[in-house]
Tab-separated table of C-alpha atoms in Angstrom:
chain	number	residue	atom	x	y	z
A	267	UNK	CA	6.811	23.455	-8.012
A	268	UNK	CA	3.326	21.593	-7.571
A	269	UNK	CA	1.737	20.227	-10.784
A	270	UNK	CA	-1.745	18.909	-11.382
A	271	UNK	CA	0.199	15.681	-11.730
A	272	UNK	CA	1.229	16.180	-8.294
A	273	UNK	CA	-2.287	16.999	-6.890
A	274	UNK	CA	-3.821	13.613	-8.967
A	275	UNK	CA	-1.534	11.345	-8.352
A	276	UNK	CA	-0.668	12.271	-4.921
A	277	UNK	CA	-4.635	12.126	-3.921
A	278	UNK	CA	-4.673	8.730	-5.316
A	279	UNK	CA	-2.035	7.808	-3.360
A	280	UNK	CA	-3.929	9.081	0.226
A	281	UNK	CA	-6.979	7.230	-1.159
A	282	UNK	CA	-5.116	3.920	-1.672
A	283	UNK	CA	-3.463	4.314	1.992
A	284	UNK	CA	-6.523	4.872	3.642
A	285	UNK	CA	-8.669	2.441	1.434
A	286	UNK	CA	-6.035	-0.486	2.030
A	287	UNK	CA	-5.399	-0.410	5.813
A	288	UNK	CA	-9.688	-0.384	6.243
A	289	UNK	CA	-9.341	-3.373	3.554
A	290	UNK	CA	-6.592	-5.032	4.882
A	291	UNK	CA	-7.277	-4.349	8.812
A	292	UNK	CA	-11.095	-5.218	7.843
A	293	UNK	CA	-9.973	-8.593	7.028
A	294	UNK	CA	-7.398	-9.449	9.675
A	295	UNK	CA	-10.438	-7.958	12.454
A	296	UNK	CA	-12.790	-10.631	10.533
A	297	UNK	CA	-10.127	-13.837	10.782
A	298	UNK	CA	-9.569	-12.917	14.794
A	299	UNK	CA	-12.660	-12.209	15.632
A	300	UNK	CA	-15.581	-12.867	13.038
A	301	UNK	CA	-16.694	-15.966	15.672
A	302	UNK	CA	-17.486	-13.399	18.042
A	303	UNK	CA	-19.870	-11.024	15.414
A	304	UNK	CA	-23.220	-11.239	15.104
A	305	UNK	CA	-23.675	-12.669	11.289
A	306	UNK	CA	-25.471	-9.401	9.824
A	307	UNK	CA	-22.643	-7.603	11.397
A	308	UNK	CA	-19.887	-10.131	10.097
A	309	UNK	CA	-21.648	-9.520	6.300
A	310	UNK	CA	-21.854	-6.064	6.767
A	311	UNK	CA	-18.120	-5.736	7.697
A	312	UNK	CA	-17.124	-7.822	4.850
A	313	UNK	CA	-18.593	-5.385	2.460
A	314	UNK	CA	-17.354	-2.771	4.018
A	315	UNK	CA	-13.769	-4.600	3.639
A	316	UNK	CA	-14.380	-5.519	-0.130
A	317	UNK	CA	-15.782	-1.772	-1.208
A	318	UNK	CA	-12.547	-0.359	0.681
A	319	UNK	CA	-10.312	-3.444	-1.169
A	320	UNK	CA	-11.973	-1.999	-4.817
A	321	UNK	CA	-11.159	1.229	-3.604
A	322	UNK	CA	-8.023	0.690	-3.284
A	323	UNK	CA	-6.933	-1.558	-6.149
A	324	UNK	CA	-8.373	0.954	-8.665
A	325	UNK	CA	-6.494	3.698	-6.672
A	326	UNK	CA	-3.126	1.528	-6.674
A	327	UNK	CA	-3.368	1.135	-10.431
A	328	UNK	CA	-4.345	4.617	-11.315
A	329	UNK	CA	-0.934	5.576	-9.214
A	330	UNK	CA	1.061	3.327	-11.155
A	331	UNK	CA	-0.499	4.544	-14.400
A	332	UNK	CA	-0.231	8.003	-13.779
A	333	UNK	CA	3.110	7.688	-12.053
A	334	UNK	CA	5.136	8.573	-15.120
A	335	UNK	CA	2.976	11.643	-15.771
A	336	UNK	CA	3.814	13.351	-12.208
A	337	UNK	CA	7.659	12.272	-12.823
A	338	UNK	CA	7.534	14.790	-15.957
A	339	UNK	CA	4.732	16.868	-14.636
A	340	UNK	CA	3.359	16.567	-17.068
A	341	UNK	CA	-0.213	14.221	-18.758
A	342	UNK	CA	1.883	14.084	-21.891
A	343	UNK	CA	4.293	11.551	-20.441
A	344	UNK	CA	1.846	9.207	-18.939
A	345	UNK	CA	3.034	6.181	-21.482
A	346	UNK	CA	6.437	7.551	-21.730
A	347	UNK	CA	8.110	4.216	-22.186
A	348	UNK	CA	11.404	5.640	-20.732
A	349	UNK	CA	9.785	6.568	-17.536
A	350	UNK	CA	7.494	3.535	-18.046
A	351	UNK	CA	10.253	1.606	-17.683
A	352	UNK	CA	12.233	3.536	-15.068
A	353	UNK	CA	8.881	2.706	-13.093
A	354	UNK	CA	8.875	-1.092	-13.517
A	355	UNK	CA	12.689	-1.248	-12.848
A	356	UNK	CA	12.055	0.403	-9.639
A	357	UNK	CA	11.851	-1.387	-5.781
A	358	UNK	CA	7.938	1.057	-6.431
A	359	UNK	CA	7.458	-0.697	-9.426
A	360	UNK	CA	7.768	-4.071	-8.016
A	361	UNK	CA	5.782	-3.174	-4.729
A	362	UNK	CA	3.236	-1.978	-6.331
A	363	UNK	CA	2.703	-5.035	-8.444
A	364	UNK	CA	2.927	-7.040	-5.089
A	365	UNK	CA	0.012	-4.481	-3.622
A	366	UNK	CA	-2.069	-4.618	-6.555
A	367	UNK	CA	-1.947	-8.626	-6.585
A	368	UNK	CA	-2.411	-8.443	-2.742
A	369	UNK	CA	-5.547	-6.612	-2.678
A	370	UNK	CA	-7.101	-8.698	-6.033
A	371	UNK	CA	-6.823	-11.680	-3.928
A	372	UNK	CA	-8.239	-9.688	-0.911
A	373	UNK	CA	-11.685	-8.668	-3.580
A	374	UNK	CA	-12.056	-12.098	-4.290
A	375	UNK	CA	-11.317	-13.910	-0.932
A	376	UNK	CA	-13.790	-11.127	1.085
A	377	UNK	CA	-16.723	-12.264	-1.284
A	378	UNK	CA	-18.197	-14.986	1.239
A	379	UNK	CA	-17.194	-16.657	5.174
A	380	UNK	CA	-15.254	-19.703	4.883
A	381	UNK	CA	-12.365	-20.897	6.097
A	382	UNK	CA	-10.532	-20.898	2.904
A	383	UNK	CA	-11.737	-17.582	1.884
A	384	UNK	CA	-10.673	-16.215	5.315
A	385	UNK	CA	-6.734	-17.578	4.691
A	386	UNK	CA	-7.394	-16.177	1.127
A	387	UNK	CA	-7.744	-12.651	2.641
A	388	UNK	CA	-5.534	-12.834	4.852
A	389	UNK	CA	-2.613	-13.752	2.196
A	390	UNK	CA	-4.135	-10.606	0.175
A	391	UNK	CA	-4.436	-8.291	3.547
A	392	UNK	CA	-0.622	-9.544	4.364
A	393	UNK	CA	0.693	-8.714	0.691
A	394	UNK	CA	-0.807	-5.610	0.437
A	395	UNK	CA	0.360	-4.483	3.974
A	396	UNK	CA	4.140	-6.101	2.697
A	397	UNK	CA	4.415	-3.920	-0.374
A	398	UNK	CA	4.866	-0.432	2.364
A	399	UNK	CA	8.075	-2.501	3.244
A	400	UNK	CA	9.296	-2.904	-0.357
A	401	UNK	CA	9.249	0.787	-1.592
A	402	UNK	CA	9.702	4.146	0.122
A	403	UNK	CA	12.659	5.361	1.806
A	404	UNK	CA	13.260	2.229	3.803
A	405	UNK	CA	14.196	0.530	1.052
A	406	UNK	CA	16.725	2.636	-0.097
A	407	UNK	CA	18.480	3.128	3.586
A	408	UNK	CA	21.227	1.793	4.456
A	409	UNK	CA	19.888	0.420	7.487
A	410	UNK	CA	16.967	-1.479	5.187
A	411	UNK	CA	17.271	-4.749	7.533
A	412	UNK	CA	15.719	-3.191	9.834
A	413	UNK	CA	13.683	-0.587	8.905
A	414	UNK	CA	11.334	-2.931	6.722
A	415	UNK	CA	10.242	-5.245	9.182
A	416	UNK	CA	9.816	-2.526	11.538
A	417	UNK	CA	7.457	-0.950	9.483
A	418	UNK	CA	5.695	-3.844	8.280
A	419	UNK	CA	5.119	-4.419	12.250
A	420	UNK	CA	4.000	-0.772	12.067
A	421	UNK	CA	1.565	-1.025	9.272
A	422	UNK	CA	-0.009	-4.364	10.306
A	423	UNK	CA	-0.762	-3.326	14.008
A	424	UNK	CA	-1.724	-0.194	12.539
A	425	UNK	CA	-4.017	-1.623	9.395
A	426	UNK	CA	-5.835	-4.182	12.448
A	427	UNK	CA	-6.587	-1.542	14.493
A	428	UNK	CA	-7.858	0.528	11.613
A	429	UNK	CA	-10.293	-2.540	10.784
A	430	UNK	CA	-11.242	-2.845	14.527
A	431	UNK	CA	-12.801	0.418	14.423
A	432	UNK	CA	-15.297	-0.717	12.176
A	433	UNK	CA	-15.658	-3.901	12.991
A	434	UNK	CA	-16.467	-2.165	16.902
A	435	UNK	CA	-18.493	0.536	15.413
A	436	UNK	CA	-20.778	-1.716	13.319
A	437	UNK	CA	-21.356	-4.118	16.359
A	438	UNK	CA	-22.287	-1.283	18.638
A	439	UNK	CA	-24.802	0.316	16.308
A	440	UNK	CA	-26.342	-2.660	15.207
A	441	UNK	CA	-26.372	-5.340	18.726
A	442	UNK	CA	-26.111	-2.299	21.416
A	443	UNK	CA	-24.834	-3.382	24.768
A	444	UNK	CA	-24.246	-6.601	23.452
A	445	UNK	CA	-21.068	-5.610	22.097
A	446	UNK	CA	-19.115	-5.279	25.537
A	447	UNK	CA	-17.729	-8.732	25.616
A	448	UNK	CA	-16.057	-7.971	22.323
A	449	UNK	CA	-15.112	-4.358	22.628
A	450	UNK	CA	-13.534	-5.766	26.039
A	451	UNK	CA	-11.769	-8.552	24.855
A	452	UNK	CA	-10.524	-6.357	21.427
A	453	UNK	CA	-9.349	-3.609	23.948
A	454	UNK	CA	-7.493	-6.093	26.176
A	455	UNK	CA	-5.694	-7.212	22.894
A	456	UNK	CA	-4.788	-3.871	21.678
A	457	UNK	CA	-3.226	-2.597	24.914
A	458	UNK	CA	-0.693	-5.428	24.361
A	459	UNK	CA	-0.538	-4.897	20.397
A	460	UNK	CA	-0.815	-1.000	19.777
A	461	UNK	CA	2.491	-0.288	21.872
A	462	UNK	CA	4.258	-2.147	18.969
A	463	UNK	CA	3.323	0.949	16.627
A	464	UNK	CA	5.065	3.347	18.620
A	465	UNK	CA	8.069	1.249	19.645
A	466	UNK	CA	8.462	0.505	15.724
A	467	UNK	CA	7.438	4.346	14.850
A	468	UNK	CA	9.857	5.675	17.292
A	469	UNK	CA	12.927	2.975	16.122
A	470	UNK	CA	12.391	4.237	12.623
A	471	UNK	CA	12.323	7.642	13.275
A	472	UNK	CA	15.537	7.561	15.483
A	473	UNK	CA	17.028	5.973	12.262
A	474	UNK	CA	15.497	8.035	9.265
A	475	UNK	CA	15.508	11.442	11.754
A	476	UNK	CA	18.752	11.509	12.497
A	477	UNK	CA	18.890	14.208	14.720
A	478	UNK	CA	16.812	17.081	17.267
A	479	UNK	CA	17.417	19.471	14.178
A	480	UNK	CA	16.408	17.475	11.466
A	481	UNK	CA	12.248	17.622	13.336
A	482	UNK	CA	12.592	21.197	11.927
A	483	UNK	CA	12.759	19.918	8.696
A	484	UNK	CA	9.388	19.345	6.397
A	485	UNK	CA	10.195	14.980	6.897
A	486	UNK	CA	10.951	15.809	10.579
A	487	UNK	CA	7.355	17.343	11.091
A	488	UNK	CA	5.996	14.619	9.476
A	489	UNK	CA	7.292	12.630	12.103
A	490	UNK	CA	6.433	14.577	15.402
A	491	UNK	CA	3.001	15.488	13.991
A	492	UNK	CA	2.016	11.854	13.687
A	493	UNK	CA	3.423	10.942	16.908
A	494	UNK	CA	1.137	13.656	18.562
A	495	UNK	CA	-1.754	12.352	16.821
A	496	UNK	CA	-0.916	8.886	17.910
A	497	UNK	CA	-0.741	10.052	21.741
A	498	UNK	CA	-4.522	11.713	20.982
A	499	UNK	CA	-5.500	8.552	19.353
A	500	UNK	CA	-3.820	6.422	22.444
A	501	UNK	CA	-6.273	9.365	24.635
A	502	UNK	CA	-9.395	7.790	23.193
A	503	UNK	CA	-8.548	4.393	23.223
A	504	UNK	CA	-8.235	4.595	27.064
A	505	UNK	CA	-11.505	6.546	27.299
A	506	UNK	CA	-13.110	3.319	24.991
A	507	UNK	CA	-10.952	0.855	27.174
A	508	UNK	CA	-11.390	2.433	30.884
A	509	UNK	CA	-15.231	4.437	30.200
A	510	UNK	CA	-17.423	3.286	27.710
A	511	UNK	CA	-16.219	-0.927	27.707
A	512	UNK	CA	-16.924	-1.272	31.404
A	513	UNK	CA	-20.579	0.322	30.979
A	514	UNK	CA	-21.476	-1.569	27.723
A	515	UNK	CA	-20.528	-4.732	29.371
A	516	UNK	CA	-22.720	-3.223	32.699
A	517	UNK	CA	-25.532	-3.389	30.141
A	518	UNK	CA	-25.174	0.701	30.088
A	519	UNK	CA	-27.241	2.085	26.794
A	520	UNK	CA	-26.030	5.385	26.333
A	521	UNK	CA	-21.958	4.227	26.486
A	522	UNK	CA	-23.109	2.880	22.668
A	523	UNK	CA	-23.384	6.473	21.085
A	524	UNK	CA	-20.319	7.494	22.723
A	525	UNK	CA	-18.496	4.533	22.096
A	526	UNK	CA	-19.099	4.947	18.470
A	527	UNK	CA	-18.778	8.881	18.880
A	528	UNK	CA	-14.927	7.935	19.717
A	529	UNK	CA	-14.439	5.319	16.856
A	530	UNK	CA	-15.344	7.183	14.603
A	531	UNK	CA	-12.739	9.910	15.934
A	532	UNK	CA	-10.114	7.842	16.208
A	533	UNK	CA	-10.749	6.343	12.261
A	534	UNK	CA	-11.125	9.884	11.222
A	535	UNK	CA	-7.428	10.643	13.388
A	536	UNK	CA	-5.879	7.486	11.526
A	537	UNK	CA	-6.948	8.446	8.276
A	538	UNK	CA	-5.293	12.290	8.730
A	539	UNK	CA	-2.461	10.515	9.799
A	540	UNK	CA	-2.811	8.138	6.539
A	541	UNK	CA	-3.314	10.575	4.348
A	542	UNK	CA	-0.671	13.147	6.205
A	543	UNK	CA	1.954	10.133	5.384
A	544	UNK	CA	0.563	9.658	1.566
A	545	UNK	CA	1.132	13.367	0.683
A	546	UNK	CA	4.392	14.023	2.922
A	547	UNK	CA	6.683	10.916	1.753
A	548	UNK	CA	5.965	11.918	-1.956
A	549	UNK	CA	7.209	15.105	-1.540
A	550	UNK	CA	9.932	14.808	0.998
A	551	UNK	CA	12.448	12.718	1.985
A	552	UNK	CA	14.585	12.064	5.085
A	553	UNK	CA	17.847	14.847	4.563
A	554	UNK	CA	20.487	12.449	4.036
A	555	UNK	CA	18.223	10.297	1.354
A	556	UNK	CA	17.198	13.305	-0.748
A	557	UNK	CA	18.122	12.878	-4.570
A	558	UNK	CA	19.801	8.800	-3.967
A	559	UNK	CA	19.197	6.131	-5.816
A	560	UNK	CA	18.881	2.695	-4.135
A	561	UNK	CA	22.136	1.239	-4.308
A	562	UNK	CA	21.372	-1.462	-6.877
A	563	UNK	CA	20.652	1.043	-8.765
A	564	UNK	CA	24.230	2.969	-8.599
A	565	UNK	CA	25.886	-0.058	-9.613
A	566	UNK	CA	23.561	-0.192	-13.034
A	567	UNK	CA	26.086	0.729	-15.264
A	568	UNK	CA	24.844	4.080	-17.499
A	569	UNK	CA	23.772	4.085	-21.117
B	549	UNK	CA	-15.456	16.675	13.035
B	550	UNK	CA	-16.321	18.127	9.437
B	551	UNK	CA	-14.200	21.624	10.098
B	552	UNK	CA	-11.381	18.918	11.312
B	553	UNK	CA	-11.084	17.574	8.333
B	554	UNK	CA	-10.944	20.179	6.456
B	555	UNK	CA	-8.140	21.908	8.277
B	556	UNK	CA	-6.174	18.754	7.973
B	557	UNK	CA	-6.876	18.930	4.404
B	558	UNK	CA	-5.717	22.268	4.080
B	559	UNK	CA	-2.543	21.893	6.181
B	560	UNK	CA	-1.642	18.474	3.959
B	561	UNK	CA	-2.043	20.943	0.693
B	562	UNK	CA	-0.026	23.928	2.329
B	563	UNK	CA	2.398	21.495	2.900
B	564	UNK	CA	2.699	20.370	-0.562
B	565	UNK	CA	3.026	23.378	-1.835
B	566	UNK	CA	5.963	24.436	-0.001
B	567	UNK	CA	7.833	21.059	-1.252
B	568	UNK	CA	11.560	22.273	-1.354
B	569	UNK	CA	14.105	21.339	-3.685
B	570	UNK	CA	17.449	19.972	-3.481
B	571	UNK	CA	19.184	21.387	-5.918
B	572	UNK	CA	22.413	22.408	-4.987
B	573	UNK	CA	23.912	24.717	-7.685
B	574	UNK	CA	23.175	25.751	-11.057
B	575	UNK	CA	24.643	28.033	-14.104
B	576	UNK	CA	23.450	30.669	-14.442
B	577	UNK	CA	22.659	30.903	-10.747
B	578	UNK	CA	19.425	31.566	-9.327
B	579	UNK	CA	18.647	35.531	-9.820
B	580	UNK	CA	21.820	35.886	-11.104
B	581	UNK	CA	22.336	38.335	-13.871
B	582	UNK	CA	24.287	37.665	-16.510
B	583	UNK	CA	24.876	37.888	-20.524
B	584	UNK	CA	22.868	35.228	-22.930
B	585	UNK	CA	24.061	31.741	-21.533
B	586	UNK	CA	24.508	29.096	-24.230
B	587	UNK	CA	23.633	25.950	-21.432
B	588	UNK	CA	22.165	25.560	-18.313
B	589	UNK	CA	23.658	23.780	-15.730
B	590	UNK	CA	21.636	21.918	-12.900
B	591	UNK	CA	24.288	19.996	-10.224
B	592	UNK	CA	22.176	18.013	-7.414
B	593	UNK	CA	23.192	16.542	-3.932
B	594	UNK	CA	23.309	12.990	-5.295
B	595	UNK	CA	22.169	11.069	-7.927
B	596	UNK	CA	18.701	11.712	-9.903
B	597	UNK	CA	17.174	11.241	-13.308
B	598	UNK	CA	16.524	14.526	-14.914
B	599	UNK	CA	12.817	14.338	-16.003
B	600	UNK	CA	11.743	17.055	-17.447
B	601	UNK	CA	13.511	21.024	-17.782
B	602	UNK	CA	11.383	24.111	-19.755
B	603	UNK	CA	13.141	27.280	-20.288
B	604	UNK	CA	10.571	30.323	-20.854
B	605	UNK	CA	10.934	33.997	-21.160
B	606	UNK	CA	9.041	36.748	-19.214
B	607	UNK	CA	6.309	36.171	-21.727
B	608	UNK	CA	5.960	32.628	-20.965
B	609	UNK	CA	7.308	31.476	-24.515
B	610	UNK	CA	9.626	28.453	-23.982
B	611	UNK	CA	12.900	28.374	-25.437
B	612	UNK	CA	13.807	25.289	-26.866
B	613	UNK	CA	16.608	23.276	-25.516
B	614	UNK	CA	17.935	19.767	-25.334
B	615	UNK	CA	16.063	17.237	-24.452
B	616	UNK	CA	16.603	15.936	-20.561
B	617	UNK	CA	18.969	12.930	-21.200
B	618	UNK	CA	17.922	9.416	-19.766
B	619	UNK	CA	21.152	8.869	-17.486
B	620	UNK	CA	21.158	8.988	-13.930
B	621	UNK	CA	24.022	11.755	-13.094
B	622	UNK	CA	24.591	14.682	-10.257
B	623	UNK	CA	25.245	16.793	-12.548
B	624	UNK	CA	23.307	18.011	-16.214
B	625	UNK	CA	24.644	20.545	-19.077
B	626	UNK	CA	21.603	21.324	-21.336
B	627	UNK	CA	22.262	23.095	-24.705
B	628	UNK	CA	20.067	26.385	-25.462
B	629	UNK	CA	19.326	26.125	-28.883
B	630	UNK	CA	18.536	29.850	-29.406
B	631	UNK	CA	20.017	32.895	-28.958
B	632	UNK	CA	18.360	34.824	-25.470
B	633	UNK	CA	17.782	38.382	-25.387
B	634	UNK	CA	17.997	40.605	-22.839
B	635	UNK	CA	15.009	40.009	-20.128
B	636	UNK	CA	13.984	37.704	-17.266
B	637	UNK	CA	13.879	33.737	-17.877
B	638	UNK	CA	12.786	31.066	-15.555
B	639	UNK	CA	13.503	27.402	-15.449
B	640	UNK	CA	11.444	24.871	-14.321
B	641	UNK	CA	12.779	21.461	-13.526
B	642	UNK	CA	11.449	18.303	-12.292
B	643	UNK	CA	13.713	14.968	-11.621
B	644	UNK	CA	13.253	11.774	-10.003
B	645	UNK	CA	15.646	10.365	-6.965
B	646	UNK	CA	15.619	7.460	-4.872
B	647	UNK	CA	12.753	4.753	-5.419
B	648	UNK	CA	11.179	7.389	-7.827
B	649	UNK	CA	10.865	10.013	-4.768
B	650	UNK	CA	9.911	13.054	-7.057
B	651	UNK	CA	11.910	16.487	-7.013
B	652	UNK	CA	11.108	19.794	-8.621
B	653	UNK	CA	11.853	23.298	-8.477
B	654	UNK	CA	12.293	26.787	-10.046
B	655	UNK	CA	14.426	29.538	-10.312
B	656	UNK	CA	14.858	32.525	-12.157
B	657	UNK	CA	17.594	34.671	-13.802
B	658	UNK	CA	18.164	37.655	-16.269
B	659	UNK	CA	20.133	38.050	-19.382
B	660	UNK	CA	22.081	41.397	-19.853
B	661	UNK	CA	22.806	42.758	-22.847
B	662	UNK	CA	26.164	41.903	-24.004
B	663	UNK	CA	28.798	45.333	-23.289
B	664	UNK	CA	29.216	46.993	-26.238
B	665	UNK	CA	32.784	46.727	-27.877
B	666	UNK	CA	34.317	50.111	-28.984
B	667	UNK	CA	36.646	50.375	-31.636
């Protein structure tokens, strides 16, 4: 059955996702690399970063808010203080506080370039990113010592490369050619960092997907369908890395419109993916996890 | 790009609504037929909090039952606090499981009228 809660709460849970990693991977791009930007496009970048952290803090509360409301499917139970408090006793509960103070600290550190700020963001960026690996079904696997800093691996790789893109696309548009040296040097460090998504991906999904049959299953699909995206999205990386960098750094004009052409297909492929993730994990779960409590929450003894 | 979107939008919402449900049994059994139960019965594969359950005839008039208890349990008995007559009936049934990972489902089933005794 799929409510209105459902619909509400489950949108404002893609729209936090794909608001926080362009937040989050926004300010990690800006503490590596801001020394290389041209100031306007530094600035610009930084607003980009602090609309996307607003975004995404009003998202992450409205989710919390209305979290009680899908549980009963129902508006009528949004301050229904037993679900309330099923909520804040929750591993979601406390992630969510750690995401929401995350990405306040992010707003306020992204408001000017300093060196304090920039730690100041990247403390918000690296608790916002850490709350993924406090809730979910890692959490509640068995196997929960390795599955959360495997995806927090995942997420941050993921969330910098996510920031890259418009920290890349903003420099091409506004300094032209004069972005090779940059897009070179990014692309040089992502072919060393990006392999770390799949390698993590693929560990997790060997763990959570425990078998060939279980792909055939709703969580399964999940699974294969972003690891085909990630092979398009690994396509147009090597066209960026192997085409267009060589002829922006040649001083080639037109590689800048397809440059950005790309980015802006491979931020559109990562936010499907986001958003695929969002609305998937809140309605399915692995097979063997569907319908368990965590197991601190077994041993709670019954009222 | 636009058209891309939008059929990635419309695959994530196709998705969602075929969410399934993993309840394993329940009295009376899906499409079963049977006379006016007095509970209904939900058993699930492991542990969940029963959130929310509405019992409503083929009009859509919901029969009032107990209200969903706050335990965490496999297995729920809710009272039907008034007599059912003969007709189609449909619970709906929402619960949360691990981490507050959100289940819900349906089904349906039909009350027959009771044999009549002879004398």
């Amino acid at each position: 059955m799929f409510f209105a809660t459902d619909a509400l709460v489950i949108s404002l849970r893609a729209i936090g996702f794909v608001a926080l990693f362009q937040a989050a991977g926004a300010a990690l791009f800006l503490a590596i690399y801001e020394r290389e930007l041209a100031r306007e496009v530094g600035d610009r970048l930084r607003l980009v970063a602090r609309i996307a952290a607003l975004v995404a803090l009003v998202a992450a509360v409205s989710h919390y808010v209305l979290t009680p409301a899908r549980m009963a499917g129902d508006f009528g139970s949004t301050f229904d203080p037993a679900l309330e408090s099923l909520l804040l006793r929750s591993n979601s509960g406390s992630a969510h506080i750690v995401r929401v103070v995350g990405l306040a600290i992010l707003l306020l550190a992204l408001d000017r370039a300093s060196r304090l700020n920039t730690w100041a963001a990247c403390v918000g960026a690296g608790l916002a990113l850490l709350s993924f690996a406090l809730m979910g079904h890692t959490v509640i696997h068995p196997q929960r010592w390795l599955l959360a800093p495997m995806l927090l691996v995942h997420v941050v790789v993921a969330a910098v490369w996510v920031g890259a893109l418009a920290g890349l696309y903003l420099a091409a548009r506004d300094t032209g050619t004069a972005s090779g040296p940059l897009v070179a040097r990014f692309s040089a460090h992502a072919a060393r960092a990006v392999p770390a998504i799949f390698v993590c991906g693929f560990v997790m999904s060997v763990i959570l997907v425990r078998s060939i049959a279980e792909l055939a299953t709703p969580y399964g699909a999940m699974v294969l369908g972003k690891a085909l995206t990630f092979a398009a999205l690994m396509a147009l990386a090597a066209q960026n890395k192997l085409r267009f960098g060589p002829r922006l750094l040649a001083g080639d004009g037109s590689a800048v419109t397809a440059l950005q052409r790309t980015i802006a297909w491979e931020w559109v492929l990562i936010a499907v993916v986001l958003v695929g993730t969002a609305v998937m994990t809140s309605l399915y779960a692995p097979e063997h996890l569907e319908g368990s409590f965590a197991p601190e929450h077994e041993a709670a003894p019954s009222h | 790009m636009k058209r891309f979107v939008a059929f990635a939008l419309g695959l994530a919402l196709a998705c969602a609504a075929h969410a399934h449900t993993p309840l394993k049994t329940s009295v009376p059994a899906a499409d079963a037929s049977v006379p006016a139960p007095k509970t209904i019965e939900l058993t699930f594969g492991g542990d969940v909090r029963l959130t929310s359950l509405t019992l409503t005839d083929s009009a859509g008039a919901v029969k009032h039952t107990d209200a969903v208890p706050t335990e965490v349990a496999t297995t729920f008995s809710l009272t039907i606090h008034e007599p059912l007559g003969a007709g189609a009936y449909k619970v709906v049934w929402r619960a949360v499981g691990g981490d507050t990972h959100i289940i819900s489902g349906e089904f349906a089933f039909t009350v027959v009228a009771a044999p009549a005794h002879s004398h």
